One Martini backbone bead per residue (centre of mass of N, CA, C, O) as a GRO file, in nm:
protein
  448
    1MET     BB    1  25.927  14.811  14.260
    2LEU     BB    2  25.731  14.556  14.225
    3THR     BB    3  25.649  14.295  14.064
    4SER     BB    4  25.401  14.084  14.005
    5GLN     BB    5  25.563  13.824  14.058
    6GLN     BB    6  25.689  13.906  14.324
    7ALA     BB    7  25.424  13.948  14.475
    8LEU     BB    8  25.316  13.661  14.436
    9ASP     BB    9  25.548  13.519  14.576
   10TYR     BB   10  25.509  13.641  14.855
   11ALA     BB   11  25.212  13.551  14.897
   12THR     BB   12  25.257  13.247  14.856
   13ASP     BB   13  25.470  13.207  15.078
   14VAL     BB   14  25.302  13.305  15.328
   15ILE     BB   15  25.087  13.088  15.303
   16ALA     BB   16  25.267  12.843  15.337
   17ARG     BB   17  25.375  12.920  15.617
   18ALA     BB   18  25.102  12.933  15.763
   19THR     BB   19  25.023  12.637  15.720
   20ARG     BB   20  25.275  12.518  15.865
   21ALA     BB   21  25.196  12.686  16.143
   22GLY     BB   22  24.853  12.609  16.160
   23ALA     BB   23  24.678  12.699  15.938
   24ASP     BB   24  24.369  12.641  15.770
   25GLY     BB   25  24.384  12.938  15.651
   26ALA     BB   26  24.467  13.187  15.384
   27ASP     BB   27  24.561  13.533  15.311
   28GLY     BB   28  24.734  13.745  15.071
   29VAL     BB   29  24.883  14.080  15.048
   30VAL     BB   30  25.031  14.293  14.793
   31VAL     BB   31  25.161  14.630  14.807
   32SER     BB   32  25.275  14.833  14.532
   33SER     BB   33  25.455  15.153  14.498
   34GLY     BB   34  25.502  15.453  14.284
   35SER     BB   35  25.593  15.808  14.333
   36THR     BB   36  25.558  16.148  14.195
   37GLU     BB   37  25.586  16.481  14.344
   38VAL     BB   38  25.499  16.825  14.260
   39SER     BB   39  25.543  17.144  14.424
   40VAL     BB   40  25.415  17.477  14.385
   41ARG     BB   41  25.498  17.834  14.464
   42LEU     BB   42  25.529  18.120  14.317
   43GLY     BB   43  25.727  17.967  14.092
   44LYS     BB   44  25.824  17.751  14.311
   45VAL     BB   45  25.967  17.492  14.450
   46GLU     BB   46  25.855  17.312  14.745
   47ASP     BB   47  25.816  17.000  14.638
   48LEU     BB   48  25.992  16.675  14.611
   49GLU     BB   49  25.848  16.346  14.577
   50ARG     BB   50  25.968  16.011  14.642
   51SER     BB   51  25.791  15.695  14.640
   52GLU     BB   52  25.833  15.361  14.787
   53SER     BB   53  25.641  15.050  14.818
   54GLY     BB   54  25.614  14.741  15.033
   55ASP     BB   55  25.337  14.538  15.130
   56LEU     BB   56  25.227  14.290  15.378
   57GLY     BB   57  24.938  14.077  15.413
   58LEU     BB   58  24.785  13.871  15.678
   59ARG     BB   59  24.538  13.603  15.688
   60VAL     BB   60  24.412  13.385  15.941
   61PHE     BB   61  24.287  13.045  16.008
   62VAL     BB   62  24.147  12.894  16.314
   63GLY     BB   63  23.897  12.783  16.232
   64SER     BB   64  23.679  13.045  16.361
   65ARG     BB   65  23.949  13.195  16.370
   66SER     BB   66  24.104  13.529  16.336
   67ALA     BB   67  24.388  13.710  16.179
   68SER     BB   68  24.582  14.020  16.137
   69ALA     BB   69  24.879  14.129  15.948
   70SER     BB   70  25.173  14.346  15.892
   71THR     BB   71  25.440  14.445  15.649
   72SER     BB   72  25.742  14.631  15.518
   73ASP     BB   73  25.918  14.376  15.574
   74LEU     BB   74  26.061  14.137  15.328
   75SER     BB   75  26.208  13.961  15.499
   76ARG     BB   76  26.237  13.650  15.617
   77ALA     BB   77  26.230  13.719  15.920
   78ALA     BB   78  25.977  13.902  15.914
   79ILE     BB   79  25.781  13.690  15.796
   80ASP     BB   80  25.812  13.482  16.015
   81ALA     BB   81  25.709  13.668  16.241
   82LEU     BB   82  25.433  13.722  16.117
   83VAL     BB   83  25.328  13.435  16.116
   84GLU     BB   84  25.358  13.370  16.416
   85ARG     BB   85  25.182  13.604  16.521
   86THR     BB   86  24.915  13.548  16.364
   87VAL     BB   87  24.859  13.261  16.461
   88ALA     BB   88  24.856  13.330  16.762
   89MET     BB   89  24.619  13.530  16.745
   90ALA     BB   90  24.404  13.337  16.629
   91LYS     BB   91  24.398  13.138  16.878
   92LEU     BB   92  24.283  13.398  17.064
   93ALA     BB   93  24.048  13.454  16.913
   94PRO     BB   94  23.739  13.496  16.851
   95LYS     BB   95  23.471  13.364  16.738
   96ASP     BB   96  23.360  13.343  16.381
   97ALA     BB   97  23.094  13.247  16.176
   98PHE     BB   98  23.162  13.450  15.911
   99ALA     BB   99  23.449  13.431  15.874
  100ALA     BB  100  23.601  13.389  15.541
  101LEU     BB  101  23.668  13.246  15.269
  102ALA     BB  102  23.612  13.215  14.961
  103PRO     BB  103  23.448  13.025  14.768
  104VAL     BB  104  23.578  12.823  14.537
  105GLU     BB  105  23.334  12.824  14.322
  106LEU     BB  106  23.360  13.166  14.307
  107LEU     BB  107  23.618  13.208  14.187
  108ALA     BB  108  23.826  13.357  13.993
  109THR     BB  109  23.921  13.341  13.643
  110GLY     BB  110  24.137  13.336  13.403
  111PRO     BB  111  24.203  13.581  13.230
  112PHE     BB  112  24.282  13.927  13.304
  113ASP     BB  113  24.164  14.232  13.278
  114ASP     BB  114  24.298  14.580  13.284
  115PHE     BB  115  24.136  14.811  13.138
  116ASP     BB  116  24.359  15.012  13.056
  117GLY     BB  117  24.530  15.108  13.338
  118ASN     BB  118  24.819  15.120  13.171
  119ASP     BB  119  25.040  15.335  12.984
  120GLY     BB  120  25.367  15.320  13.037
  121VAL     BB  121  25.435  15.604  13.142
  122ASP     BB  122  25.723  15.801  13.204
  123VAL     BB  123  25.772  16.069  13.438
  124GLU     BB  124  25.953  16.332  13.479
  125PRO     BB  125  26.011  16.574  13.711
  126GLU     BB  126  26.030  16.809  13.506
  127MET     BB  127  25.747  16.771  13.388
  128LEU     BB  128  25.598  16.818  13.654
  129ARG     BB  129  25.698  17.101  13.704
  130LEU     BB  130  25.580  17.229  13.448
  131ARG     BB  131  25.286  17.154  13.508
  132ALA     BB  132  25.256  17.301  13.777
  133LEU     BB  133  25.331  17.583  13.669
  134GLU     BB  134  25.110  17.606  13.457
  135ALA     BB  135  24.874  17.595  13.653
  136GLU     BB  136  24.952  17.836  13.833
  137ASP     BB  137  24.988  18.054  13.617
  138ALA     BB  138  24.696  18.043  13.511
  139ALA     BB  139  24.563  18.120  13.781
  140ARG     BB  140  24.724  18.395  13.830
  141ALA     BB  141  24.613  18.529  13.551
  142VAL     BB  142  24.358  18.583  13.683
  143ALA     BB  143  24.150  18.820  13.743
  144GLY     BB  144  24.175  18.862  14.109
  145VAL     BB  145  24.418  18.710  14.173
  146THR     BB  146  24.646  18.723  14.477
  147ASN     BB  147  24.706  18.413  14.541
  148SER     BB  148  24.883  18.104  14.648
  149GLU     BB  149  24.876  17.744  14.722
  150GLY     BB  150  24.927  17.601  14.445
  151GLY     BB  151  25.087  17.353  14.248
  152GLY     BB  152  25.037  17.022  14.088
  153ALA     BB  153  25.214  16.705  14.020
  154SER     BB  154  25.164  16.356  13.909
  155HIS     BB  155  25.308  16.014  13.937
  156GLY     BB  156  25.196  15.664  13.912
  157THR     BB  157  25.228  15.328  14.048
  158GLY     BB  158  25.033  15.019  14.094
  159MET     BB  159  25.007  14.709  14.302
  160THR     BB  160  24.805  14.403  14.342
  161ALA     BB  161  24.827  14.103  14.539
  162ILE     BB  162  24.635  13.789  14.549
  163VAL     BB  163  24.626  13.516  14.792
  164THR     BB  164  24.504  13.182  14.841
  165SER     BB  165  24.462  12.862  14.988
  166THR     BB  166  24.226  12.795  14.756
  167GLY     BB  167  24.383  12.903  14.461
  168PHE     BB  168  24.420  13.203  14.449
  169GLY     BB  169  24.600  13.413  14.193
  170ALA     BB  170  24.663  13.771  14.157
  171ALA     BB  171  24.727  14.068  13.957
  172ARG     BB  172  24.709  14.432  13.979
  173GLY     BB  173  24.726  14.746  13.786
  174GLY     BB  174  24.842  15.101  13.763
  175SER     BB  175  24.808  15.428  13.658
  176SER     BB  176  24.893  15.784  13.732
  177HIS     BB  177  24.759  16.122  13.680
  178GLY     BB  178  24.822  16.468  13.797
  179VAL     BB  179  24.646  16.791  13.854
  180SER     BB  180  24.680  17.119  14.028
  181ALA     BB  181  24.496  17.405  14.183
  182SER     BB  182  24.539  17.682  14.432
  183VAL     BB  183  24.358  17.987  14.503
  184LEU     BB  184  24.336  18.346  14.558
  185ALA     BB  185  24.097  18.603  14.624
  186GLY     BB  186  24.156  18.894  14.719
  187GLU     BB  187  24.140  19.080  15.034
  188GLY     BB  188  24.148  18.987  15.334
  189ALA     BB  189  23.819  18.945  15.422
  190ARG     BB  190  23.759  18.883  15.102
  191MET     BB  191  23.889  18.622  15.086
  192GLN     BB  192  23.918  18.354  14.841
  193ARG     BB  193  23.893  18.002  14.769
  194ASP     BB  194  24.012  17.767  14.515
  195TYR     BB  195  23.982  17.476  14.287
  196HIS     BB  196  24.156  17.228  14.075
  197SER     BB  197  24.129  16.891  13.923
  198HIS     BB  198  24.308  16.591  13.789
  199SER     BB  199  24.259  16.233  13.718
  200THR     BB  200  24.441  15.959  13.558
  201ARG     BB  201  24.563  15.684  13.384
  202HIS     BB  202  24.614  15.860  13.131
  203LEU     BB  203  24.790  16.115  13.000
  204SER     BB  204  24.604  16.169  12.746
  205ASP     BB  205  24.347  16.238  12.954
  206LEU     BB  206  24.467  16.485  13.065
  207GLU     BB  207  24.416  16.781  13.158
  208ALA     BB  208  24.520  17.073  13.105
  209ALA     BB  209  24.698  17.271  13.308
  210GLY     BB  210  24.585  17.547  13.219
  211ALA     BB  211  24.284  17.473  13.258
  212ILE     BB  212  24.299  17.413  13.556
  213GLY     BB  213  24.400  17.693  13.648
  214SER     BB  214  24.178  17.873  13.526
  215GLU     BB  215  23.946  17.743  13.689
  216ALA     BB  216  24.052  17.807  13.968
  217GLY     BB  217  24.050  18.115  13.931
  218ARG     BB  218  23.753  18.153  13.855
  219ARG     BB  219  23.634  18.035  14.115
  220ALA     BB  220  23.757  18.233  14.317
  221VAL     BB  221  23.640  18.498  14.199
  222ALA     BB  222  23.332  18.411  14.209
  223ARG     BB  223  23.342  18.421  14.547
  224LEU     BB  224  23.322  18.708  14.583
  225ASP     BB  225  23.119  18.857  14.794
  226PRO     BB  226  22.936  18.701  14.982
  227ALA     BB  227  22.634  18.584  15.080
  228ARG     BB  228  22.346  18.546  15.283
  229LEU     BB  229  22.091  18.338  15.375
  230ARG     BB  230  21.787  18.261  15.454
  231SER     BB  231  21.605  18.080  15.643
  232GLY     BB  232  21.474  17.775  15.494
  233PRO     BB  233  21.317  17.659  15.247
  234MET     BB  234  21.492  17.483  14.967
  235THR     BB  235  21.626  17.461  14.664
  236VAL     BB  236  21.878  17.223  14.568
  237VAL     BB  237  22.186  17.243  14.378
  238PHE     BB  238  22.420  17.011  14.254
  239ALA     BB  239  22.717  17.002  14.155
  240PRO     BB  240  22.929  16.768  14.019
  241ARG     BB  241  23.160  16.814  14.239
  242VAL     BB  242  22.921  16.720  14.475
  243SER     BB  243  22.704  16.503  14.389
  244ASN     BB  244  22.883  16.243  14.438
  245SER     BB  245  22.844  16.233  14.752
  246LEU     BB  246  22.566  16.092  14.750
  247LEU     BB  247  22.684  15.814  14.661
  248GLY     BB  248  22.846  15.764  14.918
  249HIS     BB  249  22.600  15.742  15.108
  250PHE     BB  250  22.464  15.514  14.956
  251ALA     BB  251  22.689  15.300  14.976
  252GLY     BB  252  22.689  15.288  15.287
  253ALA     BB  253  22.378  15.195  15.310
  254ILE     BB  254  22.442  14.912  15.121
  255ASN     BB  255  22.617  14.782  15.318
  256GLY     BB  256  22.623  14.472  15.452
  257ALA     BB  257  22.733  14.543  15.732
  258ALA     BB  258  22.509  14.752  15.802
  259ILE     BB  259  22.273  14.562  15.764
  260ALA     BB  260  22.359  14.345  15.974
  261ARG     BB  261  22.370  14.576  16.211
  262LYS     BB  262  22.138  14.784  16.175
  263THR     BB  263  22.286  15.086  16.050
  264SER     BB  264  22.063  15.150  15.824
  265PHE     BB  265  21.824  15.350  15.653
  266LEU     BB  266  21.794  15.095  15.422
  267ILE     BB  267  21.717  14.810  15.546
  268ASP     BB  268  21.398  14.800  15.408
  269SER     BB  269  21.472  14.860  15.069
  270LEU     BB  270  21.470  14.612  14.918
  271ASP     BB  271  21.291  14.632  14.629
  272GLN     BB  272  21.256  14.944  14.662
  273PRO     BB  273  21.175  15.260  14.644
  274VAL     BB  274  21.425  15.533  14.658
  275PHE     BB  275  21.391  15.659  14.393
  276ALA     BB  276  21.298  15.789  14.127
  277PRO     BB  277  21.170  15.729  13.851
  278GLY     BB  278  21.450  15.649  13.628
  279ILE     BB  279  21.664  15.585  13.825
  280SER     BB  280  22.025  15.521  13.795
  281ILE     BB  281  22.278  15.299  13.944
  282ILE     BB  282  22.618  15.235  13.854
  283ASP     BB  283  22.850  14.958  13.871
  284ASP     BB  284  23.181  14.974  13.694
  285PRO     BB  285  23.466  14.764  13.688
  286TRP     BB  286  23.499  14.772  13.343
  287ARG     BB  287  23.611  15.037  13.287
  288ARG     BB  288  23.790  15.205  13.080
  289ARG     BB  289  24.023  15.369  13.266
  290GLY     BB  290  23.936  15.330  13.543
  291MET     BB  291  24.013  15.411  13.873
  292ARG     BB  292  23.839  15.121  13.981
  293SER     BB  293  23.927  14.895  13.809
  294ARG     BB  294  23.833  14.533  13.803
  295ALA     BB  295  23.823  14.170  13.788
  296PHE     BB  296  23.884  14.152  14.102
  297ASP     BB  297  23.863  14.121  14.428
  298GLY     BB  298  23.977  14.109  14.769
  299GLU     BB  299  23.880  13.772  14.751
  300GLY     BB  300  23.874  13.654  14.438
  301LEU     BB  301  23.630  13.774  14.299
  302PRO     BB  302  23.423  13.846  14.063
  303THR     BB  303  23.335  14.098  13.855
  304ARG     BB  304  23.055  14.333  13.777
  305PRO     BB  305  22.824  14.489  13.629
  306VAL     BB  306  22.577  14.698  13.814
  307ALA     BB  307  22.250  14.766  13.923
  308LEU     BB  308  22.161  14.920  14.212
  309VAL     BB  309  21.969  15.108  14.045
  310GLU     BB  310  21.631  15.060  13.902
  311GLY     BB  311  21.382  15.265  13.852
  312GLY     BB  312  21.443  15.349  14.173
  313VAL     BB  313  21.531  15.059  14.256
  314LEU     BB  314  21.659  14.856  14.490
  315LYS     BB  315  21.863  14.563  14.405
  316GLN     BB  316  22.131  14.572  14.605
  317TRP     BB  317  22.383  14.472  14.782
  318ILE     BB  318  22.706  14.511  14.933
  319ALA     BB  319  22.932  14.217  14.972
  320ASP     BB  320  23.116  14.038  15.154
  321VAL     BB  321  23.158  13.742  15.294
  322ALA     BB  322  23.073  13.803  15.586
  323ALA     BB  323  22.811  13.961  15.523
  324ALA     BB  324  22.677  13.743  15.346
  325ARG     BB  325  22.655  13.529  15.570
  326GLN     BB  326  22.470  13.702  15.750
  327LEU     BB  327  22.245  13.741  15.505
  328GLY     BB  328  22.223  13.487  15.308
  329ILE     BB  329  22.430  13.550  15.070
  330ASN     BB  330  22.609  13.629  14.811
  331PRO     BB  331  22.877  13.751  14.718
  332THR     BB  332  22.938  14.059  14.505
  333GLY     BB  333  23.239  14.167  14.438
  334HIS     BB  334  23.315  14.426  14.668
  335ALA     BB  335  23.590  14.375  14.777
  336TRP     BB  336  23.829  14.529  14.988
  337ARG     BB  337  24.202  14.533  15.020
  338GLY     BB  338  24.440  14.557  15.249
  339VAL     BB  339  24.705  14.492  15.468
  340SER     BB  340  24.489  14.570  15.684
  341GLY     BB  341  24.286  14.359  15.773
  342ALA     BB  342  23.985  14.307  15.667
  343PRO     BB  343  23.761  14.304  15.451
  344GLY     BB  344  23.561  14.534  15.249
  345ALA     BB  345  23.298  14.705  15.120
  346GLY     BB  346  23.279  14.845  14.776
  347VAL     BB  347  23.287  15.044  14.525
  348SER     BB  348  23.372  15.160  14.217
  349ASN     BB  349  23.249  15.268  13.926
  350VAL     BB  350  23.022  15.512  14.006
  351HIS     BB  351  22.687  15.611  13.875
  352LEU     BB  352  22.466  15.860  13.778
  353ALA     BB  353  22.243  15.881  13.560
  354ALA     BB  354  22.138  16.061  13.320
  355GLY     BB  355  21.928  16.282  13.223
  356ILE     BB  356  21.695  16.497  13.006
  357VAL     BB  357  21.811  16.767  13.119
  358SER     BB  358  21.941  17.056  13.150
  359PRO     BB  359  22.068  17.265  13.377
  360ALA     BB  360  21.894  17.505  13.283
  361GLU     BB  361  21.623  17.349  13.297
  362LEU     BB  362  21.642  17.260  13.598
  363ILE     BB  363  21.639  17.588  13.700
  364ALA     BB  364  21.417  17.764  13.551
  365ASP     BB  365  21.180  17.736  13.802
  366ILE     BB  366  21.371  17.883  14.009
  367SER     BB  367  21.330  18.160  14.211
  368ASP     BB  368  21.469  18.034  14.492
  369GLY     BB  369  21.806  17.924  14.532
  370PHE     BB  370  22.077  17.664  14.558
  371TYR     BB  371  22.417  17.645  14.441
  372VAL     BB  372  22.640  17.386  14.489
  373THR     BB  373  23.023  17.369  14.521
  374GLU     BB  374  23.054  17.325  14.844
  375LEU     BB  375  23.152  17.103  15.109
  376ILE     BB  376  23.120  17.078  15.474
  377GLY     BB  377  23.168  16.826  15.639
  378MET     BB  378  23.004  16.521  15.827
  379GLY     BB  379  22.665  16.552  15.877
  380VAL     BB  380  22.605  16.213  15.870
  381SER     BB  381  22.360  15.955  15.914
  382GLY     BB  382  22.349  15.612  15.866
  383LEU     BB  383  22.098  15.542  16.048
  384THR     BB  384  21.884  15.795  15.965
  385GLY     BB  385  21.981  16.014  15.725
  386ASP     BB  386  22.082  16.258  15.838
  387TYR     BB  387  22.141  16.594  15.695
  388SER     BB  388  22.440  16.812  15.759
  389ARG     BB  389  22.594  17.084  15.573
  390GLY     BB  390  22.823  17.276  15.473
  391ALA     BB  391  22.801  17.565  15.238
  392SER     BB  392  22.876  17.664  14.899
  393GLY     BB  393  22.796  17.921  14.634
  394PHE     BB  394  22.484  17.998  14.464
  395ARG     BB  395  22.238  18.170  14.356
  396ILE     BB  396  21.892  18.135  14.263
  397VAL     BB  397  21.738  18.361  14.020
  398GLY     BB  398  21.503  18.320  13.804
  399GLY     BB  399  21.672  18.065  13.678
  400GLU     BB  400  21.954  18.189  13.778
  401ILE     BB  401  22.275  18.246  13.825
  402ALA     BB  402  22.420  18.417  14.086
  403GLY     BB  403  22.548  18.502  14.359
  404PRO     BB  404  22.743  18.442  14.616
  405VAL     BB  405  22.771  18.183  14.878
  406ALA     BB  406  22.812  18.163  15.243
  407GLU     BB  407  22.773  18.019  15.541
  408VAL     BB  408  22.593  17.751  15.519
  409THR     BB  409  22.317  17.519  15.576
  410ILE     BB  410  22.227  17.193  15.479
  411ALA     BB  411  21.912  17.005  15.507
  412GLY     BB  412  21.803  16.658  15.575
  413ASN     BB  413  21.694  16.347  15.428
  414LEU     BB  414  21.804  16.095  15.237
  415LYS     BB  415  21.540  15.967  15.166
  416ASN     BB  416  21.411  16.230  15.056
  417MET     BB  417  21.641  16.307  14.863
  418PHE     BB  418  21.634  16.063  14.679
  419ALA     BB  419  21.329  16.091  14.596
  420ALA     BB  420  21.402  16.405  14.477
  421THR     BB  421  21.589  16.331  14.254
  422ILE     BB  422  21.728  16.536  13.978
  423PRO     BB  423  21.881  16.487  13.682
  424ALA     BB  424  22.093  16.578  13.455
  425ASP     BB  425  22.281  16.567  13.127
  426ASP     BB  426  22.604  16.623  13.256
  427LEU     BB  427  22.761  16.366  13.242
  428VAL     BB  428  23.096  16.293  13.370
  429PHE     BB  429  23.394  16.093  13.352
  430ARG     BB  430  23.620  16.196  13.615
  431TYR     BB  431  23.579  15.986  13.833
  432ALA     BB  432  23.491  15.723  14.026
  433THR     BB  433  23.262  15.927  14.111
  434ASN     BB  434  22.953  16.002  13.932
  435ALA     BB  435  22.762  16.309  13.861
  436PRO     BB  436  22.535  16.514  13.793
  437THR     BB  437  22.334  16.743  13.808
  438VAL     BB  438  22.136  16.813  14.112
  439ARG     BB  439  21.797  16.811  14.220
  440ILE     BB  440  21.648  16.927  14.546
  441ASP     BB  441  21.361  16.930  14.700
  442GLY     BB  442  21.290  17.024  15.042
  443MET     BB  443  21.503  17.172  15.178
  444THR     BB  444  21.721  17.313  15.432
  445LEU     BB  445  21.821  17.645  15.528
  446ALA     BB  446  22.098  17.781  15.718
  447GLY     BB  447  22.132  18.119  15.818
  448ASP     BB  448  21.989  18.423  15.896
   0.00000   0.00000   0.00000
């Protein structure tokens, strides 16, 4: 794996070569990573994989034309060929009045905080094997579990360096640790599967492998002998493991590129109530040990914590440079960049703020409802907000969680769903995108 300085040197060098080859401007990105993953099944190692990679991406501008290309071959000859090819492509590309490097006056300046994203711990494959076995063994020990899809453990480090011809150059990196288990309960046609997993920046924050496995087994057994519900209107409650998906749909709808193309159902909603009063959605790229924390974005702009929704009101779009120029606003520091293609906007560590009632209080007055623990498919329209997804979970009867439910579809429109969102107080920062238990009245369930 490349060091930060080596990655910066590669990116700086390719920018210089592109400028000499005729580019008016350029940016380069180097992504380097190394990871080890161990998978076990039924007490035996199924796979042990070690991977290391170093990739370089180049974007060049010739006037108002631009092109991008990438390579995983970091030899001098390969980089020379990359530069020649990319500049030639840019000269033939159509003009684009909006694509550009970030304005110099807006570029981030160091020193940059790494937000405690790298614990410096090196984990040997044997330790990963033992962790994966512990997770699977704990899952298989749960009464009612009959088979296993396996346990897994991983460790990795990654680093991204970004350099622009306008003077920005910096690298950021982080570590990751993960553990998972997936098992089956029951026999034959009764068989059900479920899983549990956890990923963190620091090994000390990782949930115990045995706890991960036990929860995976408990979840699988709890799903045995599911019923089907009758079609009709129904209150739907999303468990935290799936409620965060609603924030993904929201982030897509406020993406500046979608707004500029007029392909978002929230296009006319800036500074308007979108959620119920009191709802806040925060994007915090500065969270300590956050999975997507960063001091600068994919175009070299500074990041900052921001309330995307405050008091139920949509406060801002998220926009990279190109989308911001189309919208006539400043870029928001939300650009993400891989080695291929131009940057695009996206959130970092985003969460729906906790409500003021417990999950038990949230469902206490629901006489007949549906508690969702798994979503299937991607039947969501970013243009209209229409929402339709397969779901499994549990009935809510008389304000209590009852028996399992499978093979139903829940439907609604995201505009109406957002307006009806009621969060519980059980927010936990477990993923990059986090939400508490969420109740939404007025949805439609399609079952029998």
